[in-house]
XYZ file of C-alpha atoms in Angstrom:
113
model
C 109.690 -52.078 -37.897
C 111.394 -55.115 -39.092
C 110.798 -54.124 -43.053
C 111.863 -50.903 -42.123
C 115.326 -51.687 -40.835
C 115.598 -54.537 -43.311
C 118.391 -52.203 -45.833
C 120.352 -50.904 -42.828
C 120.845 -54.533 -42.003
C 121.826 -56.206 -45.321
C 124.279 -52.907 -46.055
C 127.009 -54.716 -44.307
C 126.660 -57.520 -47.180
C 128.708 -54.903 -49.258
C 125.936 -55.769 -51.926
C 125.345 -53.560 -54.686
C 122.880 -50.730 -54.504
C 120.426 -52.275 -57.028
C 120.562 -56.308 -55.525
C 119.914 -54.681 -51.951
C 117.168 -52.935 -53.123
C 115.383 -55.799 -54.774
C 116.557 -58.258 -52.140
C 114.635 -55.727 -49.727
C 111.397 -55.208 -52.243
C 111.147 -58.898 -52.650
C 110.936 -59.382 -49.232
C 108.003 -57.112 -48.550
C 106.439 -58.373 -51.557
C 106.309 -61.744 -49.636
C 105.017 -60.099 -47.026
C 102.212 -58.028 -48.013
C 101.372 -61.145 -50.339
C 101.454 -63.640 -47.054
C 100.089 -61.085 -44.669
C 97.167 -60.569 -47.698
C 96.429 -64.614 -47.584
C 96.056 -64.619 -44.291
C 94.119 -61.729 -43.711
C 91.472 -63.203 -45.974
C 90.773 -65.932 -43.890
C 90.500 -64.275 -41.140
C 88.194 -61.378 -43.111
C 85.591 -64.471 -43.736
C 85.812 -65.009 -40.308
C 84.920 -61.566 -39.387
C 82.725 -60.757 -41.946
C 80.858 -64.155 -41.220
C 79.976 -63.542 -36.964
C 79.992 -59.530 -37.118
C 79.451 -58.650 -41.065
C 79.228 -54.676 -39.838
C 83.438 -54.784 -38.418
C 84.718 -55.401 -41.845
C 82.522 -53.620 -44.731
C 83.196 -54.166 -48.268
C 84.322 -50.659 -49.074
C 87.100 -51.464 -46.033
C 87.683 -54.866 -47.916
C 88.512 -52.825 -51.064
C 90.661 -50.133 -49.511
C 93.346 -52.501 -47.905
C 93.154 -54.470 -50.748
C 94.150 -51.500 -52.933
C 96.738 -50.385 -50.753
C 98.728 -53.749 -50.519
C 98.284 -54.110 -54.531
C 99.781 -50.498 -54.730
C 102.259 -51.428 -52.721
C 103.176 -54.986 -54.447
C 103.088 -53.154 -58.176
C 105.936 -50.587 -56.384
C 107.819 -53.636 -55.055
C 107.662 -55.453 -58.502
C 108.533 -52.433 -60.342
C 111.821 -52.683 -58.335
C 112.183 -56.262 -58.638
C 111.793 -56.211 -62.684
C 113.937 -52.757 -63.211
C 115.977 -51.835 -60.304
C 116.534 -47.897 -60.647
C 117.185 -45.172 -58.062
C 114.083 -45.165 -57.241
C 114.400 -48.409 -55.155
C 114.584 -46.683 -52.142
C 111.672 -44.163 -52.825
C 109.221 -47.204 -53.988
C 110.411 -49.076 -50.925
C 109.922 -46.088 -48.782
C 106.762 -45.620 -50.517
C 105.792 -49.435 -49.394
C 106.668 -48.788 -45.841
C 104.266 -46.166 -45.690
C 101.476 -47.982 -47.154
C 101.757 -50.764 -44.504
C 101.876 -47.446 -41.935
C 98.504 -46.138 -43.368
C 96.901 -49.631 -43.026
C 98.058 -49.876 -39.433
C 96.642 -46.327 -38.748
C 93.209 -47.234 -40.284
C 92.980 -50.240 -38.482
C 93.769 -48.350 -35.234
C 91.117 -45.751 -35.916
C 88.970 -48.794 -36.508
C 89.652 -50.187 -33.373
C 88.627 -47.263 -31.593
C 85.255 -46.333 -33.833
C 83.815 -49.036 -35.378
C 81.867 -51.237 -32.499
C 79.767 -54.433 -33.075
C 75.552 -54.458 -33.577
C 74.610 -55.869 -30.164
């Protein structure tokens, strides 16, 4: 929710379109890339007590999604263009998909007893 109000809140700053953009994109890039550390520790974690919660193939689709979204944020950070908003838009989303898997794999996926 934060990341998605983040632009409404630096408009005031009267900054230009492109610099709010890539202020914004940077941002989430140092999020995905801080949330993506620290979910790796806590993956080993996981994977080491209950190897069956946290499969490979699960490993490798989160970790496709935040590089997807990191390329989108550096493409704005590197070349700011109207698309800005789109890309960042496009981030948001991919943070909402891995929320929404990992609520559907809170609900189905259950440890070996």
């Amino acid at each position: 929710m934060f990341l998605a109000l983040l632009p409404l809140s630096l408009a005031p700053l009267e900054l230009s379109p492109a610099l709010l953009w890539r202020l914004a994109a940077a941002i989430l890039v140092t999020f995905c890339v801080g949330h993506a550390l620290f979910g790796e520790t806590q993956v080993r974690l996981v994977r080491r007590n209950s190897p069956e919660l946290y499969s490979l193939t699960t490993r490798a689709i989160y970790s496709s999604i935040f590089a997807a979204i990191v390329g989108l944020q550096l493409l704005v950070l590197a070349r700011p263009t109207d698309l800005g908003p789109s890309f960042y838009v496009l981030g948001l989303l991919g943070l909402l998909l891995t929320a929404a898997i990992q609520f559907v794999r809170i609900l189905f996926v259950r440890p070996q007893r």
